[in-house]
């Protein structure tokens, strides 16, 4: 038994297929991507080493600034929009209303649809001629609020943010709900005996004990926002102009429409570093002692 | 006069009512767009514009027939099913084998390869898009279904190993030992003992991977340019250009893509939620 389990050849036989596939199609491409980021290359001709010139160009590239800003918008709207709304819904659901399961099922539906489908549904909702949103506004007597939701440069990015919230609230709510339910009931019971109000229970017991779970959702919001692509690509193609461009859509355009493989890789490497950097930074900032009772 | 206790009780009832209203409003926000899309898909294109709220006069089932045949939804559906199932088979087999080698063997290679695989969870697909496209071109896989098979399977490996290795590492040693005493070799132990008791975790990973293959867009967009091998998300997204004015057919096409997802979700709800939240940690 021990012989079998300590023989590396036996282990390798099982690991090998995954190792080959992963190395070839995932790990080596990451290394290549790092190398390409310092090159000028159109994919056909000769590669030319340009050092950090690509990054210098990126710093001066206004379209990239807009993309980065939009990614930050997405991140902020996730952290300060999705998570609080999901938290409120999770709290309410946790009260154990009739139909608890039905609401939970319904809230999760947007998460099972592909982002392409979600984006297409919202092109219908935002449609200026027959869209659901403008119809609802008319119904509520808010005609003055009607806008060209996807065609107005100033507004389009906010429409994108709304769709992003709509799509992701469900899964974040489920994660938070699981966190709330794992808090031992006797903590609430003993605080009731001490005469604590509902508000005190939420702020002194639930939120502190939920902090680890909230941290997880914040990290998810960050990584999700930095790599977002499908939603914008289908909803607005980064337009009008470049007003809804994200780093990933800009990278796609540079690489697969203008065939600047080098510059595209500079963007994607920057995306990767930013995403990793912000995640690690946030983990650092959010570190605090785990409360144990 | 009301006693304090009664005021307290009334407040509780009021809070309960407000909570309920919030839940119902949010449920409408999530579901009504789909309901609206559903009945829009049964209207004529004129009706869509004339009165967007109204239910269809006579349900136009031919919208679905048109989307299925003329707009090639049948083809995209077939491709999506094939890609998702083949990749699912590959990813479960390869992923669980690797998880076994990692979690149940005490060798350096098990330890280091785990770290190596888990790094992949942090890698966003966009980082590898360009080199991967170059590689696929060199291997002459661009515009073949094999580009999707290989890329999807490879990208499912880190998260599959992450979930499966955790589950396999807690299986009691005695189970394996009894198999070995009975004369099983390592493969027999894996297929006849380890896999059967890991079924619940395999189901979670299967659903997670299936959904990510089924919904995947950017690889399919870049690696395929031929309708014959395109999957649903790419086919649907292109719909927008081709059927830009024919909204009712487009709605029918979207419903064709949505309905299977909803059915699977309703049938296997708990598993789907578990799989999706397990996969949420993916980078």
mmCIF file of N, CA, C and O in Angstrom, chain A residues 100-188:
data_model
loop_
_atom_site.group_PDB
_atom_site.id
_atom_site.type_symbol
_atom_site.label_atom_id
_atom_site.label_comp_id
_atom_site.label_asym_id
_atom_site.label_seq_id
_atom_site.Cartn_x
_atom_site.Cartn_y
_atom_site.Cartn_z
ATOM 1 N N UNK A 100 -40.170 31.315 0.986
ATOM 2 C CA UNK A 100 -38.721 31.540 1.046
ATOM 3 C C UNK A 100 -37.992 30.885 -0.129
ATOM 4 O O UNK A 100 -37.193 31.492 -0.808
ATOM 5 N N UNK A 101 -38.325 29.597 -0.356
ATOM 6 C CA UNK A 101 -37.617 28.855 -1.406
ATOM 7 C C UNK A 101 -37.917 29.410 -2.794
ATOM 8 O O UNK A 101 -37.045 29.498 -3.643
ATOM 9 N N UNK A 102 -39.184 29.799 -2.980
ATOM 10 C CA UNK A 102 -39.571 30.322 -4.292
ATOM 11 C C UNK A 102 -38.806 31.603 -4.614
ATOM 12 O O UNK A 102 -38.257 31.756 -5.699
ATOM 13 N N UNK A 103 -38.741 32.523 -3.631
ATOM 14 C CA UNK A 103 -38.012 33.770 -3.860
ATOM 15 C C UNK A 103 -36.547 33.491 -4.158
ATOM 16 O O UNK A 103 -35.958 34.080 -5.057
ATOM 17 N N UNK A 104 -35.975 32.574 -3.402
ATOM 18 C CA UNK A 104 -34.572 32.238 -3.580
ATOM 19 C C UNK A 104 -34.340 31.697 -5.003
ATOM 20 O O UNK A 104 -33.404 32.099 -5.679
ATOM 21 N N UNK A 105 -35.231 30.821 -5.422
ATOM 22 C CA UNK A 105 -35.135 30.259 -6.768
ATOM 23 C C UNK A 105 -35.216 31.359 -7.820
ATOM 24 O O UNK A 105 -34.413 31.408 -8.750
ATOM 25 N N UNK A 106 -36.188 32.249 -7.644
ATOM 26 C CA UNK A 106 -36.413 33.295 -8.637
ATOM 27 C C UNK A 106 -35.223 34.254 -8.706
ATOM 28 O O UNK A 106 -34.751 34.593 -9.783
ATOM 29 N N UNK A 107 -34.717 34.667 -7.558
ATOM 30 C CA UNK A 107 -33.621 35.638 -7.538
ATOM 31 C C UNK A 107 -32.370 35.107 -8.233
ATOM 32 O O UNK A 107 -31.541 35.869 -8.689
ATOM 33 N N UNK A 108 -32.239 33.797 -8.271
ATOM 34 C CA UNK A 108 -31.016 33.216 -8.842
ATOM 35 C C UNK A 108 -31.086 33.068 -10.364
ATOM 36 O O UNK A 108 -30.064 32.853 -11.009
ATOM 37 N N UNK A 109 -32.288 33.193 -10.916
ATOM 38 C CA UNK A 109 -32.456 32.917 -12.350
ATOM 39 C C UNK A 109 -31.475 33.664 -13.274
ATOM 40 O O UNK A 109 -30.877 33.043 -14.149
ATOM 41 N N UNK A 110 -31.249 34.981 -13.089
ATOM 42 C CA UNK A 110 -30.349 35.662 -14.028
ATOM 43 C C UNK A 110 -28.951 35.040 -14.083
ATOM 44 O O UNK A 110 -28.279 35.124 -15.105
ATOM 45 N N UNK A 111 -28.534 34.396 -13.001
ATOM 46 C CA UNK A 111 -27.188 33.826 -12.966
ATOM 47 C C UNK A 111 -27.021 32.571 -13.802
ATOM 48 O O UNK A 111 -25.910 32.197 -14.135
ATOM 49 N N UNK A 112 -28.132 31.914 -14.120
ATOM 50 C CA UNK A 112 -27.972 30.690 -14.913
ATOM 51 C C UNK A 112 -28.005 30.994 -16.415
ATOM 52 O O UNK A 112 -27.668 30.152 -17.212
ATOM 53 N N UNK A 113 -28.417 32.204 -16.782
ATOM 54 C CA UNK A 113 -28.438 32.548 -18.196
ATOM 55 C C UNK A 113 -27.038 32.954 -18.635
ATOM 56 O O UNK A 113 -26.267 33.484 -17.847
ATOM 57 N N UNK A 114 -26.723 32.696 -19.909
ATOM 58 C CA UNK A 114 -25.412 33.136 -20.368
ATOM 59 C C UNK A 114 -25.434 34.656 -20.469
ATOM 60 O O UNK A 114 -26.479 35.271 -20.695
ATOM 61 N N UNK A 115 -24.249 35.266 -20.280
ATOM 62 C CA UNK A 115 -24.176 36.721 -20.312
ATOM 63 C C UNK A 115 -24.655 37.258 -21.661
ATOM 64 O O UNK A 115 -25.242 38.326 -21.740
ATOM 65 N N UNK A 116 -24.424 36.493 -22.730
ATOM 66 C CA UNK A 116 -24.883 36.921 -24.054
ATOM 67 C C UNK A 116 -26.406 37.061 -24.054
ATOM 68 O O UNK A 116 -26.950 38.058 -24.539
ATOM 69 N N UNK A 117 -27.088 36.089 -23.497
ATOM 70 C CA UNK A 117 -28.550 36.137 -23.437
ATOM 71 C C UNK A 117 -29.003 37.319 -22.574
ATOM 72 O O UNK A 117 -29.912 38.067 -22.951
ATOM 73 N N UNK A 118 -28.349 37.502 -21.436
ATOM 74 C CA UNK A 118 -28.698 38.627 -20.560
ATOM 75 C C UNK A 118 -28.552 39.944 -21.321
ATOM 76 O O UNK A 118 -29.447 40.803 -21.295
ATOM 77 N N UNK A 119 -27.440 40.095 -22.020
ATOM 78 C CA UNK A 119 -27.206 41.337 -22.763
ATOM 79 C C UNK A 119 -28.286 41.532 -23.834
ATOM 80 O O UNK A 119 -28.806 42.637 -24.005
ATOM 81 N N UNK A 120 -28.648 40.463 -24.527
ATOM 82 C CA UNK A 120 -29.667 40.590 -25.582
ATOM 83 C C UNK A 120 -31.028 40.948 -24.989
ATOM 84 O O UNK A 120 -31.758 41.775 -25.551
ATOM 85 N N UNK A 121 -31.375 40.321 -23.851
ATOM 86 C CA UNK A 121 -32.650 40.658 -23.204
ATOM 87 C C UNK A 121 -32.683 42.159 -22.906
ATOM 88 O O UNK A 121 -33.679 42.837 -23.133
ATOM 89 N N UNK A 122 -31.561 42.672 -22.407
ATOM 90 C CA UNK A 122 -31.530 44.098 -22.038
ATOM 91 C C UNK A 122 -31.485 45.024 -23.241
ATOM 92 O O UNK A 122 -31.890 46.180 -23.128
ATOM 93 N N UNK A 123 -31.005 44.547 -24.387
ATOM 94 C CA UNK A 123 -31.131 45.413 -25.573
ATOM 95 C C UNK A 123 -32.618 45.595 -25.893
ATOM 96 O O UNK A 123 -33.017 46.644 -26.382
ATOM 97 N N UNK A 124 -33.420 44.563 -25.594
ATOM 98 C CA UNK A 124 -34.875 44.701 -25.770
ATOM 99 C C UNK A 124 -35.442 45.681 -24.742
ATOM 100 O O UNK A 124 -36.261 46.532 -25.062
ATOM 101 N N UNK A 125 -35.011 45.517 -23.498
ATOM 102 C CA UNK A 125 -35.563 46.363 -22.427
ATOM 103 C C UNK A 125 -35.217 47.838 -22.657
ATOM 104 O O UNK A 125 -36.032 48.725 -22.419
ATOM 105 N N UNK A 126 -34.009 48.089 -23.162
ATOM 106 C CA UNK A 126 -33.563 49.472 -23.383
ATOM 107 C C UNK A 126 -34.020 50.026 -24.725
ATOM 108 O O UNK A 126 -33.785 51.198 -25.015
ATOM 109 N N UNK A 127 -34.625 49.187 -25.564
ATOM 110 C CA UNK A 127 -34.987 49.642 -26.913
ATOM 111 C C UNK A 127 -35.840 50.913 -26.867
ATOM 112 O O UNK A 127 -36.822 50.985 -26.142
ATOM 113 N N UNK A 128 -35.460 51.953 -27.649
ATOM 114 C CA UNK A 128 -36.197 53.217 -27.571
ATOM 115 C C UNK A 128 -37.623 53.131 -28.120
ATOM 116 O O UNK A 128 -38.477 53.929 -27.737
ATOM 117 N N UNK A 129 -37.907 52.161 -29.004
ATOM 118 C CA UNK A 129 -39.240 52.116 -29.605
ATOM 119 C C UNK A 129 -40.232 51.264 -28.818
ATOM 120 O O UNK A 129 -41.375 51.630 -28.658
ATOM 121 N N UNK A 130 -39.789 50.105 -28.365
ATOM 122 C CA UNK A 130 -40.744 49.224 -27.673
ATOM 123 C C UNK A 130 -40.195 48.695 -26.349
ATOM 124 O O UNK A 130 -40.730 47.756 -25.780
ATOM 125 N N UNK A 131 -39.102 49.309 -25.868
ATOM 126 C CA UNK A 131 -38.436 48.765 -24.678
ATOM 127 C C UNK A 131 -39.268 48.829 -23.411
ATOM 128 O O UNK A 131 -40.040 49.755 -23.201
ATOM 129 N N UNK A 132 -39.069 47.824 -22.579
ATOM 130 C CA UNK A 132 -39.806 47.697 -21.331
ATOM 131 C C UNK A 132 -39.553 48.881 -20.390
ATOM 132 O O UNK A 132 -40.466 49.388 -19.750
ATOM 133 N N UNK A 133 -38.305 49.329 -20.335
ATOM 134 C CA UNK A 133 -37.948 50.376 -19.376
ATOM 135 C C UNK A 133 -38.725 51.666 -19.639
ATOM 136 O O UNK A 133 -39.337 52.235 -18.737
ATOM 137 N N UNK A 134 -38.711 52.113 -20.891
ATOM 138 C CA UNK A 134 -39.440 53.346 -21.209
ATOM 139 C C UNK A 134 -40.940 53.191 -21.003
ATOM 140 O O UNK A 134 -41.626 54.128 -20.600
ATOM 141 N N UNK A 135 -41.449 51.989 -21.268
ATOM 142 C CA UNK A 135 -42.880 51.743 -21.047
ATOM 143 C C UNK A 135 -43.237 51.865 -19.568
ATOM 144 O O UNK A 135 -44.256 52.443 -19.217
ATOM 145 N N UNK A 136 -42.362 51.300 -18.726
ATOM 146 C CA UNK A 136 -42.611 51.389 -17.279
ATOM 147 C C UNK A 136 -42.560 52.845 -16.825
ATOM 148 O O UNK A 136 -43.405 53.294 -16.046
ATOM 149 N N UNK A 137 -41.610 53.593 -17.353
ATOM 150 C CA UNK A 137 -41.503 55.006 -16.977
ATOM 151 C C UNK A 137 -42.762 55.766 -17.388
ATOM 152 O O UNK A 137 -43.272 56.604 -16.651
ATOM 153 N N UNK A 138 -43.286 55.475 -18.583
ATOM 154 C CA UNK A 138 -44.522 56.122 -19.046
ATOM 155 C C UNK A 138 -45.668 55.778 -18.100
ATOM 156 O O UNK A 138 -46.455 56.632 -17.709
ATOM 157 N N UNK A 139 -45.709 54.512 -17.733
ATOM 158 C CA UNK A 139 -46.782 54.029 -16.860
ATOM 159 C C UNK A 139 -46.758 54.768 -15.527
ATOM 160 O O UNK A 139 -47.799 55.072 -14.943
ATOM 161 N N UNK A 140 -45.567 55.076 -15.041
ATOM 162 C CA UNK A 140 -45.434 55.745 -13.747
ATOM 163 C C UNK A 140 -45.495 57.265 -13.904
ATOM 164 O O UNK A 140 -45.308 57.998 -12.932
ATOM 165 N N UNK A 141 -45.725 57.741 -15.141
ATOM 166 C CA UNK A 141 -45.785 59.182 -15.372
ATOM 167 C C UNK A 141 -44.431 59.861 -15.294
ATOM 168 O O UNK A 141 -44.319 61.022 -14.959
ATOM 169 N N UNK A 142 -43.384 59.121 -15.602
ATOM 170 C CA UNK A 142 -42.033 59.687 -15.532
ATOM 171 C C UNK A 142 -41.440 59.867 -16.926
ATOM 172 O O UNK A 142 -40.268 59.619 -17.146
ATOM 173 N N UNK A 143 -42.282 60.332 -17.882
ATOM 174 C CA UNK A 143 -41.819 60.452 -19.272
ATOM 175 C C UNK A 143 -40.536 61.267 -19.399
ATOM 176 O O UNK A 143 -39.700 60.989 -20.240
ATOM 177 N N UNK A 144 -40.436 62.308 -18.549
ATOM 178 C CA UNK A 144 -39.264 63.184 -18.657
ATOM 179 C C UNK A 144 -37.957 62.442 -18.395
ATOM 180 O O UNK A 144 -36.883 62.918 -18.699
ATOM 181 N N UNK A 145 -38.075 61.238 -17.842
ATOM 182 C CA UNK A 145 -36.902 60.454 -17.491
ATOM 183 C C UNK A 145 -36.400 59.602 -18.665
ATOM 184 O O UNK A 145 -35.320 59.046 -18.616
ATOM 185 N N UNK A 146 -37.226 59.525 -19.704
ATOM 186 C CA UNK A 146 -36.886 58.643 -20.822
ATOM 187 C C UNK A 146 -35.613 59.107 -21.526
ATOM 188 O O UNK A 146 -35.434 60.277 -21.796
ATOM 189 N N UNK A 147 -34.747 58.144 -21.781
ATOM 190 C CA UNK A 147 -33.467 58.451 -22.431
ATOM 191 C C UNK A 147 -33.180 57.412 -23.506
ATOM 192 O O UNK A 147 -33.803 56.367 -23.551
ATOM 193 N N UNK A 148 -32.159 57.719 -24.327
ATOM 194 C CA UNK A 148 -31.623 56.697 -25.235
ATOM 195 C C UNK A 148 -30.583 55.923 -24.420
ATOM 196 O O UNK A 148 -29.412 56.275 -24.396
ATOM 197 N N UNK A 149 -31.048 54.892 -23.746
ATOM 198 C CA UNK A 149 -30.228 54.259 -22.711
ATOM 199 C C UNK A 149 -28.885 53.738 -23.203
ATOM 200 O O UNK A 149 -27.907 53.773 -22.461
ATOM 201 N N UNK A 150 -28.858 53.226 -24.422
ATOM 202 C CA UNK A 150 -27.595 52.651 -24.901
ATOM 203 C C UNK A 150 -26.916 53.530 -25.944
ATOM 204 O O UNK A 150 -25.779 53.290 -26.320
ATOM 205 N N UNK A 151 -27.619 54.528 -26.449
ATOM 206 C CA UNK A 151 -27.066 55.325 -27.549
ATOM 207 C C UNK A 151 -26.524 56.666 -27.078
ATOM 208 O O UNK A 151 -25.870 57.368 -27.825
ATOM 209 N N UNK A 152 -26.800 57.030 -25.833
ATOM 210 C CA UNK A 152 -26.320 58.307 -25.311
ATOM 211 C C UNK A 152 -24.971 58.080 -24.634
ATOM 212 O O UNK A 152 -24.864 57.318 -23.673
ATOM 213 N N UNK A 153 -23.947 58.764 -25.146
ATOM 214 C CA UNK A 153 -22.583 58.557 -24.628
ATOM 215 C C UNK A 153 -22.476 58.740 -23.116
ATOM 216 O O UNK A 153 -21.672 58.091 -22.470
ATOM 217 N N UNK A 154 -23.280 59.673 -22.592
ATOM 218 C CA UNK A 154 -23.145 59.983 -21.163
ATOM 219 C C UNK A 154 -23.822 58.931 -20.295
ATOM 220 O O UNK A 154 -23.486 58.748 -19.135
ATOM 221 N N UNK A 155 -24.815 58.257 -20.852
ATOM 222 C CA UNK A 155 -25.659 57.375 -20.046
ATOM 223 C C UNK A 155 -25.326 55.897 -20.229
ATOM 224 O O UNK A 155 -25.465 55.109 -19.305
ATOM 225 N N UNK A 156 -24.827 55.532 -21.420
ATOM 226 C CA UNK A 156 -24.685 54.115 -21.769
ATOM 227 C C UNK A 156 -23.946 53.311 -20.697
ATOM 228 O O UNK A 156 -24.380 52.211 -20.345
ATOM 229 N N UNK A 157 -22.875 53.862 -20.154
ATOM 230 C CA UNK A 157 -22.098 53.088 -19.180
ATOM 231 C C UNK A 157 -22.935 52.770 -17.937
ATOM 232 O O UNK A 157 -22.833 51.689 -17.357
ATOM 233 N N UNK A 158 -23.829 53.703 -17.562
ATOM 234 C CA UNK A 158 -24.651 53.441 -16.375
ATOM 235 C C UNK A 158 -25.699 52.370 -16.661
ATOM 236 O O UNK A 158 -26.041 51.576 -15.787
ATOM 237 N N UNK A 159 -26.172 52.345 -17.908
ATOM 238 C CA UNK A 159 -27.079 51.261 -18.292
ATOM 239 C C UNK A 159 -26.363 49.918 -18.159
ATOM 240 O O UNK A 159 -26.938 48.940 -17.675
ATOM 241 N N UNK A 160 -25.102 49.890 -18.590
ATOM 242 C CA UNK A 160 -24.312 48.663 -18.465
ATOM 243 C C UNK A 160 -24.201 48.239 -16.999
ATOM 244 O O UNK A 160 -24.373 47.068 -16.660
ATOM 245 N N UNK A 161 -23.948 49.223 -16.126
ATOM 246 C CA UNK A 161 -23.799 48.909 -14.698
ATOM 247 C C UNK A 161 -25.080 48.290 -14.124
ATOM 248 O O UNK A 161 -25.026 47.347 -13.341
ATOM 249 N N UNK A 162 -26.229 48.839 -14.550
ATOM 250 C CA UNK A 162 -27.504 48.317 -14.067
ATOM 251 C C UNK A 162 -27.665 46.849 -14.467
ATOM 252 O O UNK A 162 -28.039 45.999 -13.645
ATOM 253 N N UNK A 163 -27.359 46.545 -15.721
ATOM 254 C CA UNK A 163 -27.500 45.166 -16.188
ATOM 255 C C UNK A 163 -26.572 44.242 -15.408
ATOM 256 O O UNK A 163 -26.945 43.143 -15.013
ATOM 257 N N UNK A 164 -25.359 44.725 -15.158
ATOM 258 C CA UNK A 164 -24.398 43.931 -14.403
ATOM 259 C C UNK A 164 -24.938 43.608 -13.002
ATOM 260 O O UNK A 164 -24.810 42.484 -12.520
ATOM 261 N N UNK A 165 -25.557 44.608 -12.371
ATOM 262 C CA UNK A 165 -26.158 44.366 -11.052
ATOM 263 C C UNK A 165 -27.273 43.325 -11.162
ATOM 264 O O UNK A 165 -27.321 42.366 -10.391
ATOM 265 N N UNK A 166 -28.140 43.532 -12.134
ATOM 266 C CA UNK A 166 -29.282 42.626 -12.319
ATOM 267 C C UNK A 166 -28.792 41.181 -12.453
ATOM 268 O O UNK A 166 -29.360 40.259 -11.875
ATOM 269 N N UNK A 167 -27.715 41.011 -13.200
ATOM 270 C CA UNK A 167 -27.245 39.651 -13.443
ATOM 271 C C UNK A 167 -26.618 39.001 -12.205
ATOM 272 O O UNK A 167 -26.751 37.800 -12.007
ATOM 273 N N UNK A 168 -25.936 39.788 -11.381
ATOM 274 C CA UNK A 168 -25.099 39.156 -10.352
ATOM 275 C C UNK A 168 -25.615 39.201 -8.919
ATOM 276 O O UNK A 168 -25.007 38.611 -8.033
ATOM 277 N N UNK A 169 -26.707 39.931 -8.683
ATOM 278 C CA UNK A 169 -27.196 40.027 -7.307
ATOM 279 C C UNK A 169 -27.531 38.639 -6.736
ATOM 280 O O UNK A 169 -27.186 38.325 -5.604
ATOM 281 N N UNK A 170 -28.146 37.791 -7.554
ATOM 282 C CA UNK A 170 -28.603 36.487 -7.080
ATOM 283 C C UNK A 170 -27.512 35.625 -6.475
ATOM 284 O O UNK A 170 -27.658 35.115 -5.358
ATOM 285 N N UNK A 171 -26.401 35.493 -7.184
ATOM 286 C CA UNK A 171 -25.361 34.576 -6.705
ATOM 287 C C UNK A 171 -24.708 35.131 -5.441
ATOM 288 O O UNK A 171 -24.422 34.394 -4.492
ATOM 289 N N UNK A 172 -24.522 36.457 -5.392
ATOM 290 C CA UNK A 172 -23.937 37.069 -4.195
ATOM 291 C C UNK A 172 -24.894 36.886 -3.012
ATOM 292 O O UNK A 172 -24.474 36.587 -1.891
ATOM 293 N N UNK A 173 -26.191 37.042 -3.288
ATOM 294 C CA UNK A 173 -27.179 36.858 -2.222
ATOM 295 C C UNK A 173 -27.128 35.436 -1.653
ATOM 296 O O UNK A 173 -27.177 35.247 -0.438
ATOM 297 N N UNK A 174 -26.997 34.440 -2.530
ATOM 298 C CA UNK A 174 -26.932 33.050 -2.078
ATOM 299 C C UNK A 174 -25.708 32.824 -1.190
ATOM 300 O O UNK A 174 -25.788 32.165 -0.149
ATOM 301 N N UNK A 175 -24.583 33.394 -1.599
ATOM 302 C CA UNK A 175 -23.361 33.226 -0.804
ATOM 303 C C UNK A 175 -23.538 33.866 0.573
ATOM 304 O O UNK A 175 -23.207 33.279 1.606
ATOM 305 N N UNK A 176 -24.103 35.083 0.600
ATOM 306 C CA UNK A 176 -24.306 35.773 1.877
ATOM 307 C C UNK A 176 -25.322 35.043 2.750
ATOM 308 O O UNK A 176 -25.152 34.922 3.963
ATOM 309 N N UNK A 177 -26.367 34.527 2.096
ATOM 310 C CA UNK A 177 -27.408 33.810 2.833
ATOM 311 C C UNK A 177 -26.815 32.580 3.527
ATOM 312 O O UNK A 177 -27.110 32.304 4.694
ATOM 313 N N UNK A 178 -25.947 31.864 2.793
ATOM 314 C CA UNK A 178 -25.293 30.694 3.390
ATOM 315 C C UNK A 178 -24.464 31.126 4.595
ATOM 316 O O UNK A 178 -24.431 30.434 5.617
ATOM 317 N N UNK A 179 -23.813 32.293 4.473
ATOM 318 C CA UNK A 179 -23.017 32.814 5.575
ATOM 319 C C UNK A 179 -23.877 33.138 6.786
ATOM 320 O O UNK A 179 -23.551 32.784 7.922
ATOM 321 N N UNK A 180 -25.008 33.808 6.540
ATOM 322 C CA UNK A 180 -25.912 34.183 7.639
ATOM 323 C C UNK A 180 -26.427 32.938 8.360
ATOM 324 O O UNK A 180 -26.476 32.871 9.581
ATOM 325 N N UNK A 181 -26.758 31.922 7.545
ATOM 326 C CA UNK A 181 -27.343 30.717 8.144
ATOM 327 C C UNK A 181 -26.334 29.914 8.948
ATOM 328 O O UNK A 181 -26.717 29.072 9.760
ATOM 329 N N UNK A 182 -25.039 30.148 8.716
ATOM 330 C CA UNK A 182 -24.047 29.357 9.447
ATOM 331 C C UNK A 182 -23.727 29.982 10.812
ATOM 332 O O UNK A 182 -22.953 29.427 11.582
ATOM 333 N N UNK A 183 -24.326 31.140 11.098
ATOM 334 C CA UNK A 183 -24.089 31.757 12.411
ATOM 335 C C UNK A 183 -24.918 31.005 13.461
ATOM 336 O O UNK A 183 -26.119 30.842 13.290
ATOM 337 N N UNK A 184 -24.267 30.534 14.539
ATOM 338 C CA UNK A 184 -24.984 29.704 15.512
ATOM 339 C C UNK A 184 -26.171 30.436 16.134
ATOM 340 O O UNK A 184 -26.050 31.604 16.543
ATOM 341 N N UNK A 185 -27.310 29.754 16.218
ATOM 342 C CA UNK A 185 -28.543 30.384 16.701
ATOM 343 C C UNK A 185 -28.449 30.773 18.166
ATOM 344 O O UNK A 185 -29.069 31.747 18.599
ATOM 345 N N UNK A 186 -27.649 30.045 18.946
ATOM 346 C CA UNK A 186 -27.628 30.353 20.384
ATOM 347 C C UNK A 186 -27.068 31.743 20.668
ATOM 348 O O UNK A 186 -27.375 32.343 21.692
ATOM 349 N N UNK A 187 -26.255 32.287 19.733
ATOM 350 C CA UNK A 187 -25.748 33.646 19.928
ATOM 351 C C UNK A 187 -26.894 34.639 19.981
ATOM 352 O O UNK A 187 -26.925 35.548 20.800
ATOM 353 N N UNK A 188 -27.872 34.445 19.054
ATOM 354 C CA UNK A 188 -29.024 35.348 19.038
ATOM 355 C C UNK A 188 -29.873 35.145 20.287
ATOM 356 O O UNK A 188 -30.368 36.094 20.878
#
